[in-house]
Amino acid sequence: MKSLIIYCSDYKNNTGRVSQVFAEKIDCELIKLKNVSDIHNIDTANYDIIGFGSGVYKESLSPKLFRMVEKLNLIGKNVFVFSTSGVGMKFYNNSLVKLLKSKGAIIKGSFACKGSFTSKDFSNNKIFALMEKLSQGHPNGKDFKEAEEFIVKLVDSLNR
Ligand SMILES: Cc1cc2nc3c(=O)[nH]c(=O)nc-3n(C[C@H](O)[C@H](O)[C@H](O)COP(=O)(O)O)c2cc1C
């Protein structure tokens, strides 16, 4: 089975480390998206499953990832979405899931975990100071284990 993961991880490589766990488990190609223009001819026909991941920046996955997805032919393609964020909730994945669906992709899963951050890097809001504490040390061993379980289950469901 051929698989590809395209991810954005511009802050602390939190999402990058989760991508690495996926890649080790399913032996897939990893592309770190820096500039959309870096990536020209990804032929989606070469892959059985494609994962899209990003850190969350100001309530959204990276706009670069959305622009990338816009360019791809994803009709009938199995895909999954993942993110790391201060809160570690899957709802941040929803807008990308929606775009992928509108491109005809088949959503096979959505994964999220916490990723550490320093609140003063982007906000003076006290809520973020609290979230910063809760996110310390993430992604951690438990997050990586959950990531492994997620990807193994997903691939099993494709092979069935
Ligand atoms: C500029 C900026 C904005 C962020 N905004 C949010 C946010 O809106 N919600 C949240 O839960 N976490 C937020 N975070 C925390 C990041 O989502 C978290 O650190 C994530 O793991 C970063 O991923 P990366 O290291 O792969 O880039 C923000 C971090 C930065 C640097």
JSON list of C-alpha atoms and ligand atoms in Angstrom, two decimals:
[
{"chain": "A", "resi": 1, "resn": "MET", "atom": "CA", "xyz": [0.00, 0.00, 0.00]},
{"chain": "A", "resi": 2, "resn": "LYS", "atom": "CA", "xyz": [1.39, 3.38, -0.96]},
{"chain": "A", "resi": 3, "resn": "SER", "atom": "CA", "xyz": [0.80, 6.32, 1.31]},
{"chain": "A", "resi": 4, "resn": "LEU", "atom": "CA", "xyz": [1.73, 9.96, 1.54]},
{"chain": "A", "resi": 5, "resn": "ILE", "atom": "CA", "xyz": [1.57, 12.52, 4.32]},
{"chain": "A", "resi": 6, "resn": "ILE", "atom": "CA", "xyz": [1.72, 16.24, 3.62]},
{"chain": "A", "resi": 7, "resn": "TYR", "atom": "CA", "xyz": [2.10, 18.40, 6.69]},
{"chain": "A", "resi": 8, "resn": "CYS", "atom": "CA", "xyz": [2.79, 21.93, 7.96]},
{"chain": "A", "resi": 9, "resn": "SER", "atom": "CA", "xyz": [4.68, 22.31, 11.20]},
{"chain": "A", "resi": 10, "resn": "ASP", "atom": "CA", "xyz": [6.17, 25.77, 11.30]},
{"chain": "A", "resi": 11, "resn": "TYR", "atom": "CA", "xyz": [6.26, 26.38, 15.05]},
{"chain": "A", "resi": 12, "resn": "LYS", "atom": "CA", "xyz": [7.85, 23.66, 17.18]},
{"chain": "A", "resi": 13, "resn": "ASN", "atom": "CA", "xyz": [7.71, 20.64, 14.89]},
{"chain": "A", "resi": 14, "resn": "ASN", "atom": "CA", "xyz": [4.96, 19.16, 17.09]},
{"chain": "A", "resi": 15, "resn": "THR", "atom": "CA", "xyz": [2.95, 18.07, 14.07]},
{"chain": "A", "resi": 16, "resn": "GLY", "atom": "CA", "xyz": [6.17, 16.95, 12.41]},
{"chain": "A", "resi": 17, "resn": "ARG", "atom": "CA", "xyz": [6.82, 14.52, 15.23]},
{"chain": "A", "resi": 18, "resn": "VAL", "atom": "CA", "xyz": [3.31, 13.08, 14.99]},
{"chain": "A", "resi": 19, "resn": "SER", "atom": "CA", "xyz": [3.80, 12.75, 11.20]},
{"chain": "A", "resi": 20, "resn": "GLN", "atom": "CA", "xyz": [6.99, 10.84, 11.89]},
{"chain": "A", "resi": 21, "resn": "VAL", "atom": "CA", "xyz": [5.14, 8.36, 14.11]},
{"chain": "A", "resi": 22, "resn": "PHE", "atom": "CA", "xyz": [2.57, 7.76, 11.36]},
{"chain": "A", "resi": 23, "resn": "ALA", "atom": "CA", "xyz": [5.31, 7.38, 8.76]},
{"chain": "A", "resi": 24, "resn": "GLU", "atom": "CA", "xyz": [7.21, 4.82, 10.82]},
{"chain": "A", "resi": 25, "resn": "LYS", "atom": "CA", "xyz": [4.07, 2.78, 11.41]},
{"chain": "A", "resi": 26, "resn": "ILE", "atom": "CA", "xyz": [2.85, 2.65, 7.81]},
{"chain": "A", "resi": 27, "resn": "ASP", "atom": "CA", "xyz": [6.03, 3.25, 5.83]},
{"chain": "A", "resi": 28, "resn": "CYS", "atom": "CA", "xyz": [4.95, 6.29, 3.87]},
{"chain": "A", "resi": 29, "resn": "GLU", "atom": "CA", "xyz": [6.36, 9.28, 2.06]},
{"chain": "A", "resi": 30, "resn": "LEU", "atom": "CA", "xyz": [6.48, 12.47, 4.10]},
{"chain": "A", "resi": 31, "resn": "ILE", "atom": "CA", "xyz": [6.36, 15.96, 2.65]},
{"chain": "A", "resi": 32, "resn": "LYS", "atom": "CA", "xyz": [6.85, 18.98, 4.86]},
{"chain": "A", "resi": 33, "resn": "LEU", "atom": "CA", "xyz": [5.06, 21.87, 3.26]},
{"chain": "A", "resi": 34, "resn": "LYS", "atom": "CA", "xyz": [7.04, 25.07, 3.46]},
{"chain": "A", "resi": 35, "resn": "ASN", "atom": "CA", "xyz": [5.91, 26.93, 0.38]},
{"chain": "A", "resi": 36, "resn": "VAL", "atom": "CA", "xyz": [3.05, 25.71, -1.74]},
{"chain": "A", "resi": 37, "resn": "SER", "atom": "CA", "xyz": [5.10, 26.67, -4.79]},
{"chain": "A", "resi": 38, "resn": "ASP", "atom": "CA", "xyz": [7.76, 24.13, -3.70]},
{"chain": "A", "resi": 39, "resn": "ILE", "atom": "CA", "xyz": [5.44, 21.34, -4.64]},
{"chain": "A", "resi": 40, "resn": "HIS", "atom": "CA", "xyz": [4.55, 20.85, -8.22]},
{"chain": "A", "resi": 41, "resn": "ASN", "atom": "CA", "xyz": [3.59, 17.50, -9.51]},
{"chain": "A", "resi": 42, "resn": "ILE", "atom": "CA", "xyz": [2.17, 15.31, -6.80]},
{"chain": "A", "resi": 43, "resn": "ASP", "atom": "CA", "xyz": [0.31, 12.62, -8.67]},
{"chain": "A", "resi": 44, "resn": "THR", "atom": "CA", "xyz": [-2.36, 11.53, -6.21]},
{"chain": "A", "resi": 45, "resn": "ALA", "atom": "CA", "xyz": [-3.03, 8.45, -8.36]},
{"chain": "A", "resi": 46, "resn": "ASN", "atom": "CA", "xyz": [0.23, 7.03, -6.96]},
{"chain": "A", "resi": 47, "resn": "TYR", "atom": "CA", "xyz": [-1.18, 6.75, -3.44]},
{"chain": "A", "resi": 48, "resn": "ASP", "atom": "CA", "xyz": [-3.82, 4.60, -1.75]},
{"chain": "A", "resi": 49, "resn": "ILE", "atom": "CA", "xyz": [-4.10, 6.96, 1.21]},
{"chain": "A", "resi": 50, "resn": "ILE", "atom": "CA", "xyz": [-3.05, 10.57, 1.78]},
{"chain": "A", "resi": 51, "resn": "GLY", "atom": "CA", "xyz": [-2.82, 12.28, 5.19]},
{"chain": "A", "resi": 52, "resn": "PHE", "atom": "CA", "xyz": [-2.92, 16.03, 5.69]},
{"chain": "A", "resi": 53, "resn": "GLY", "atom": "CA", "xyz": [-1.60, 17.47, 8.96]},
{"chain": "A", "resi": 54, "resn": "SER", "atom": "CA", "xyz": [-0.91, 20.85, 10.49]},
{"chain": "A", "resi": 55, "resn": "GLY", "atom": "CA", "xyz": [-0.39, 22.77, 13.65]},
{"chain": "A", "resi": 56, "resn": "VAL", "atom": "CA", "xyz": [-3.23, 25.14, 14.56]},
{"chain": "A", "resi": 57, "resn": "TYR", "atom": "CA", "xyz": [-2.41, 28.80, 14.16]},
{"chain": "A", "resi": 58, "resn": "LYS", "atom": "CA", "xyz": [-5.03, 31.34, 15.25]},
{"chain": "A", "resi": 59, "resn": "GLU", "atom": "CA", "xyz": [-7.91, 28.88, 15.21]},
{"chain": "A", "resi": 60, "resn": "SER", "atom": "CA", "xyz": [-7.04, 27.35, 11.85]},
{"chain": "A", "resi": 61, "resn": "LEU", "atom": "CA", "xyz": [-4.85, 24.75, 10.22]},
{"chain": "A", "resi": 62, "resn": "SER", "atom": "CA", "xyz": [-2.22, 26.37, 8.02]},
{"chain": "A", "resi": 63, "resn": "PRO", "atom": "CA", "xyz": [-3.65, 28.25, 5.01]},
{"chain": "A", "resi": 64, "resn": "LYS", "atom": "CA", "xyz": [-0.79, 26.70, 3.01]},
{"chain": "A", "resi": 65, "resn": "LEU", "atom": "CA", "xyz": [-2.34, 23.28, 3.49]},
{"chain": "A", "resi": 66, "resn": "PHE", "atom": "CA", "xyz": [-5.71, 24.51, 2.24]},
{"chain": "A", "resi": 67, "resn": "ARG", "atom": "CA", "xyz": [-4.07, 26.02, -0.85]},
{"chain": "A", "resi": 68, "resn": "MET", "atom": "CA", "xyz": [-2.20, 22.77, -1.44]},
{"chain": "A", "resi": 69, "resn": "VAL", "atom": "CA", "xyz": [-5.38, 20.69, -1.15]},
{"chain": "A", "resi": 70, "resn": "GLU", "atom": "CA", "xyz": [-7.14, 23.02, -3.61]},
{"chain": "A", "resi": 71, "resn": "LYS", "atom": "CA", "xyz": [-4.56, 22.06, -6.22]},
{"chain": "A", "resi": 72, "resn": "LEU", "atom": "CA", "xyz": [-4.84, 18.29, -5.89]},
{"chain": "A", "resi": 73, "resn": "ASN", "atom": "CA", "xyz": [-7.06, 15.84, -7.69]},
{"chain": "A", "resi": 74, "resn": "LEU", "atom": "CA", "xyz": [-8.70, 13.96, -4.83]},
{"chain": "A", "resi": 75, "resn": "ILE", "atom": "CA", "xyz": [-11.77, 12.42, -6.39]},
{"chain": "A", "resi": 76, "resn": "GLY", "atom": "CA", "xyz": [-12.38, 9.03, -4.78]},
{"chain": "A", "resi": 77, "resn": "LYS", "atom": "CA", "xyz": [-9.12, 9.29, -2.81]},
{"chain": "A", "resi": 78, "resn": "ASN", "atom": "CA", "xyz": [-8.86, 7.95, 0.75]},
{"chain": "A", "resi": 79, "resn": "VAL", "atom": "CA", "xyz": [-7.64, 10.72, 3.05]},
{"chain": "A", "resi": 80, "resn": "PHE", "atom": "CA", "xyz": [-7.22, 11.57, 6.71]},
{"chain": "A", "resi": 81, "resn": "VAL", "atom": "CA", "xyz": [-6.62, 14.80, 8.62]},
{"chain": "A", "resi": 82, "resn": "PHE", "atom": "CA", "xyz": [-4.61, 15.42, 11.77]},
{"chain": "A", "resi": 83, "resn": "SER", "atom": "CA", "xyz": [-3.50, 18.36, 13.86]},
{"chain": "A", "resi": 84, "resn": "THR", "atom": "CA", "xyz": [-1.70, 19.42, 17.00]},
{"chain": "A", "resi": 85, "resn": "SER", "atom": "CA", "xyz": [-2.89, 22.44, 18.95]},
{"chain": "A", "resi": 86, "resn": "GLY", "atom": "CA", "xyz": [-2.92, 23.96, 22.39]},
{"chain": "A", "resi": 87, "resn": "VAL", "atom": "CA", "xyz": [-6.33, 22.47, 23.12]},
{"chain": "A", "resi": 88, "resn": "GLY", "atom": "CA", "xyz": [-5.72, 19.28, 21.15]},
{"chain": "A", "resi": 89, "resn": "MET", "atom": "CA", "xyz": [-9.29, 19.04, 19.85]},
{"chain": "A", "resi": 90, "resn": "LYS", "atom": "CA", "xyz": [-10.42, 17.50, 16.57]},
{"chain": "A", "resi": 91, "resn": "PHE", "atom": "CA", "xyz": [-12.85, 20.30, 15.74]},
{"chain": "A", "resi": 92, "resn": "TYR", "atom": "CA", "xyz": [-9.98, 22.31, 14.24]},
{"chain": "A", "resi": 93, "resn": "ASN", "atom": "CA", "xyz": [-9.77, 19.62, 11.53]},
{"chain": "A", "resi": 94, "resn": "ASN", "atom": "CA", "xyz": [-13.35, 20.15, 10.42]},
{"chain": "A", "resi": 95, "resn": "SER", "atom": "CA", "xyz": [-12.86, 22.90, 7.86]},
{"chain": "A", "resi": 96, "resn": "LEU", "atom": "CA", "xyz": [-10.18, 20.92, 6.05]},
{"chain": "A", "resi": 97, "resn": "VAL", "atom": "CA", "xyz": [-12.38, 17.81, 6.22]},
{"chain": "A", "resi": 98, "resn": "LYS", "atom": "CA", "xyz": [-15.13, 19.87, 4.60]},
{"chain": "A", "resi": 99, "resn": "LEU", "atom": "CA", "xyz": [-12.85, 21.07, 1.81]},
{"chain": "A", "resi": 100, "resn": "LEU", "atom": "CA", "xyz": [-11.58, 17.53, 1.19]},
{"chain": "A", "resi": 101, "resn": "LYS", "atom": "CA", "xyz": [-15.15, 16.24, 0.97]},
{"chain": "A", "resi": 102, "resn": "SER", "atom": "CA", "xyz": [-16.02, 18.99, -1.48]},
{"chain": "A", "resi": 103, "resn": "LYS", "atom": "CA", "xyz": [-13.09, 17.78, -3.62]},
{"chain": "A", "resi": 104, "resn": "GLY", "atom": "CA", "xyz": [-14.58, 14.28, -3.72]},
{"chain": "A", "resi": 105, "resn": "ALA", "atom": "CA", "xyz": [-12.17, 12.69, -1.22]},
{"chain": "A", "resi": 106, "resn": "ILE", "atom": "CA", "xyz": [-13.25, 9.88, 1.12]},
{"chain": "A", "resi": 107, "resn": "ILE", "atom": "CA", "xyz": [-12.54, 10.81, 4.74]},
{"chain": "A", "resi": 108, "resn": "LYS", "atom": "CA", "xyz": [-11.06, 7.85, 6.58]},
{"chain": "A", "resi": 109, "resn": "GLY", "atom": "CA", "xyz": [-10.27, 9.53, 9.88]},
{"chain": "A", "resi": 110, "resn": "SER", "atom": "CA", "xyz": [-9.45, 12.61, 11.89]},
{"chain": "A", "resi": 111, "resn": "PHE", "atom": "CA", "xyz": [-6.86, 12.77, 14.65]},
{"chain": "A", "resi": 112, "resn": "ALA", "atom": "CA", "xyz": [-5.76, 15.50, 17.05]},
{"chain": "A", "resi": 113, "resn": "CYS", "atom": "CA", "xyz": [-3.56, 15.84, 20.08]},
{"chain": "A", "resi": 114, "resn": "LYS", "atom": "CA", "xyz": [-2.11, 18.63, 22.14]},
{"chain": "A", "resi": 115, "resn": "GLY", "atom": "CA", "xyz": [1.07, 20.42, 21.08]},
{"chain": "A", "resi": 116, "resn": "SER", "atom": "CA", "xyz": [3.03, 22.60, 23.47]},
{"chain": "A", "resi": 117, "resn": "PHE", "atom": "CA", "xyz": [3.21, 26.33, 22.92]},
{"chain": "A", "resi": 118, "resn": "THR", "atom": "CA", "xyz": [4.23, 29.56, 24.65]},
{"chain": "A", "resi": 119, "resn": "SER", "atom": "CA", "xyz": [1.20, 31.80, 24.96]},
{"chain": "A", "resi": 120, "resn": "LYS", "atom": "CA", "xyz": [3.11, 35.05, 24.72]},
{"chain": "A", "resi": 121, "resn": "ASP", "atom": "CA", "xyz": [4.20, 34.00, 21.24]},
{"chain": "A", "resi": 122, "resn": "PHE", "atom": "CA", "xyz": [0.75, 34.93, 20.01]},
{"chain": "A", "resi": 123, "resn": "SER", "atom": "CA", "xyz": [-1.63, 36.16, 22.71]},
{"chain": "A", "resi": 124, "resn": "ASN", "atom": "CA", "xyz": [-1.87, 38.09, 25.97]},
{"chain": "A", "resi": 125, "resn": "ASN", "atom": "CA", "xyz": [-5.16, 36.42, 26.79]},
{"chain": "A", "resi": 126, "resn": "LYS", "atom": "CA", "xyz": [-5.08, 34.69, 30.20]},
{"chain": "A", "resi": 127, "resn": "ILE", "atom": "CA", "xyz": [-6.97, 31.70, 28.84]},
{"chain": "A", "resi": 128, "resn": "PHE", "atom": "CA", "xyz": [-3.99, 30.92, 26.63]},
{"chain": "A", "resi": 129, "resn": "ALA", "atom": "CA", "xyz": [-1.64, 31.15, 29.63]},
{"chain": "A", "resi": 130, "resn": "LEU", "atom": "CA", "xyz": [-3.66, 28.36, 31.26]},
{"chain": "A", "resi": 131, "resn": "MET", "atom": "CA", "xyz": [-3.75, 26.37, 28.03]},
{"chain": "A", "resi": 132, "resn": "GLU", "atom": "CA", "xyz": [0.02, 26.76, 27.77]},
{"chain": "A", "resi": 133, "resn": "LYS", "atom": "CA", "xyz": [0.43, 24.94, 31.09]},
{"chain": "A", "resi": 134, "resn": "LEU", "atom": "CA", "xyz": [-1.91, 22.14, 30.05]},
{"chain": "A", "resi": 135, "resn": "SER", "atom": "CA", "xyz": [-0.09, 21.68, 26.76]},
{"chain": "A", "resi": 136, "resn": "GLN", "atom": "CA", "xyz": [3.39, 21.41, 28.25]},
{"chain": "A", "resi": 137, "resn": "GLY", "atom": "CA", "xyz": [5.29, 18.29, 27.23]},
{"chain": "A", "resi": 138, "resn": "HIS", "atom": "CA", "xyz": [2.87, 17.46, 24.40]},
{"chain": "A", "resi": 139, "resn": "PRO", "atom": "CA", "xyz": [2.89, 15.62, 22.16]},
{"chain": "A", "resi": 140, "resn": "ASN", "atom": "CA", "xyz": [3.95, 13.04, 24.76]},
{"chain": "A", "resi": 141, "resn": "GLY", "atom": "CA", "xyz": [4.26, 9.26, 24.84]},
{"chain": "A", "resi": 142, "resn": "LYS", "atom": "CA", "xyz": [0.53, 8.80, 25.27]},
{"chain": "A", "resi": 143, "resn": "ASP", "atom": "CA", "xyz": [-0.20, 11.06, 22.29]},
{"chain": "A", "resi": 144, "resn": "PHE", "atom": "CA", "xyz": [2.27, 9.11, 20.13]},
{"chain": "A", "resi": 145, "resn": "LYS", "atom": "CA", "xyz": [0.69, 5.84, 21.23]},
{"chain": "A", "resi": 146, "resn": "GLU", "atom": "CA", "xyz": [-2.76, 7.14, 20.32]},
{"chain": "A", "resi": 147, "resn": "ALA", "atom": "CA", "xyz": [-1.39, 8.30, 16.97]},
{"chain": "A", "resi": 148, "resn": "GLU", "atom": "CA", "xyz": [-0.02, 4.79, 16.34]},
{"chain": "A", "resi": 149, "resn": "GLU", "atom": "CA", "xyz": [-3.33, 3.20, 17.26]},
{"chain": "A", "resi": 150, "resn": "PHE", "atom": "CA", "xyz": [-5.21, 5.63, 15.02]},
{"chain": "A", "resi": 151, "resn": "ILE", "atom": "CA", "xyz": [-3.08, 4.90, 11.95]},
{"chain": "A", "resi": 152, "resn": "VAL", "atom": "CA", "xyz": [-2.98, 1.13, 12.46]},
{"chain": "A", "resi": 153, "resn": "LYS", "atom": "CA", "xyz": [-6.77, 0.99, 12.74]},
{"chain": "A", "resi": 154, "resn": "LEU", "atom": "CA", "xyz": [-7.18, 3.20, 9.70]},
{"chain": "A", "resi": 155, "resn": "VAL", "atom": "CA", "xyz": [-4.88, 1.09, 7.53]},
{"chain": "A", "resi": 156, "resn": "ASP", "atom": "CA", "xyz": [-6.57, -2.12, 8.76]},
{"chain": "A", "resi": 157, "resn": "SER", "atom": "CA", "xyz": [-9.91, -0.72, 7.65]},
{"chain": "A", "resi": 158, "resn": "LEU", "atom": "CA", "xyz": [-8.49, -0.13, 4.15]},
{"chain": "A", "resi": 159, "resn": "ASN", "atom": "CA", "xyz": [-7.09, -3.64, 3.86]},
{"chain": "A", "resi": 160, "resn": "ARG", "atom": "CA", "xyz": [-10.34, -5.28, 4.82]},
{"chain": "B", "resi": 1, "resn": "LIG", "atom": "C1", "xyz": [0.83, 31.90, 16.12]},
{"chain": "B", "resi": 1, "resn": "LIG", "atom": "C2", "xyz": [0.22, 30.74, 16.88]},
{"chain": "B", "resi": 1, "resn": "LIG", "atom": "C3", "xyz": [-1.15, 30.66, 17.02]},
{"chain": "B", "resi": 1, "resn": "LIG", "atom": "C4", "xyz": [-1.73, 29.59, 17.72]},
{"chain": "B", "resi": 1, "resn": "LIG", "atom": "N1", "xyz": [-3.10, 29.53, 17.82]},
{"chain": "B", "resi": 1, "resn": "LIG", "atom": "C5", "xyz": [-3.68, 28.48, 18.47]},
{"chain": "B", "resi": 1, "resn": "LIG", "atom": "C6", "xyz": [-5.10, 28.39, 18.57]},
{"chain": "B", "resi": 1, "resn": "LIG", "atom": "O1", "xyz": [-5.85, 29.22, 18.05]},
{"chain": "B", "resi": 1, "resn": "LIG", "atom": "N2", "xyz": [-5.64, 27.34, 19.25]},
{"chain": "B", "resi": 1, "resn": "LIG", "atom": "C7", "xyz": [-4.85, 26.39, 19.84]},
{"chain": "B", "resi": 1, "resn": "LIG", "atom": "O2", "xyz": [-5.41, 25.47, 20.45]},
{"chain": "B", "resi": 1, "resn": "LIG", "atom": "N3", "xyz": [-3.49, 26.44, 19.75]},
{"chain": "B", "resi": 1, "resn": "LIG", "atom": "C8", "xyz": [-2.88, 27.46, 19.08]},
{"chain": "B", "resi": 1, "resn": "LIG", "atom": "N4", "xyz": [-1.50, 27.53, 18.98]},
{"chain": "B", "resi": 1, "resn": "LIG", "atom": "C9", "xyz": [-0.68, 26.42, 19.52]},
{"chain": "B", "resi": 1, "resn": "LIG", "atom": "C10", "xyz": [-0.23, 25.49, 18.39]},
{"chain": "B", "resi": 1, "resn": "LIG", "atom": "O3", "xyz": [-1.37, 25.00, 17.71]},
{"chain": "B", "resi": 1, "resn": "LIG", "atom": "C11", "xyz": [0.58, 24.29, 18.91]},
{"chain": "B", "resi": 1, "resn": "LIG", "atom": "O4", "xyz": [1.77, 24.73, 19.52]},
{"chain": "B", "resi": 1, "resn": "LIG", "atom": "C12", "xyz": [0.90, 23.33, 17.74]},
{"chain": "B", "resi": 1, "resn": "LIG", "atom": "O5", "xyz": [1.36, 22.11, 18.29]},
{"chain": "B", "resi": 1, "resn": "LIG", "atom": "C13", "xyz": [1.94, 23.90, 16.80]},
{"chain": "B", "resi": 1, "resn": "LIG", "atom": "O6", "xyz": [2.24, 22.96, 15.81]},
{"chain": "B", "resi": 1, "resn": "LIG", "atom": "P1", "xyz": [3.67, 22.88, 15.09]},
{"chain": "B", "resi": 1, "resn": "LIG", "atom": "O7", "xyz": [4.74, 22.83, 16.16]},
{"chain": "B", "resi": 1, "resn": "LIG", "atom": "O8", "xyz": [3.56, 21.61, 14.33]},
{"chain": "B", "resi": 1, "resn": "LIG", "atom": "O9", "xyz": [3.78, 24.07, 14.21]},
{"chain": "B", "resi": 1, "resn": "LIG", "atom": "C14", "xyz": [-0.90, 28.58, 18.30]},
{"chain": "B", "resi": 1, "resn": "LIG", "atom": "C15", "xyz": [0.50, 28.69, 18.17]},
{"chain": "B", "resi": 1, "resn": "LIG", "atom": "C16", "xyz": [1.06, 29.76, 17.47]},
{"chain": "B", "resi": 1, "resn": "LIG", "atom": "C17", "xyz": [2.55, 29.83, 17.35]}
]
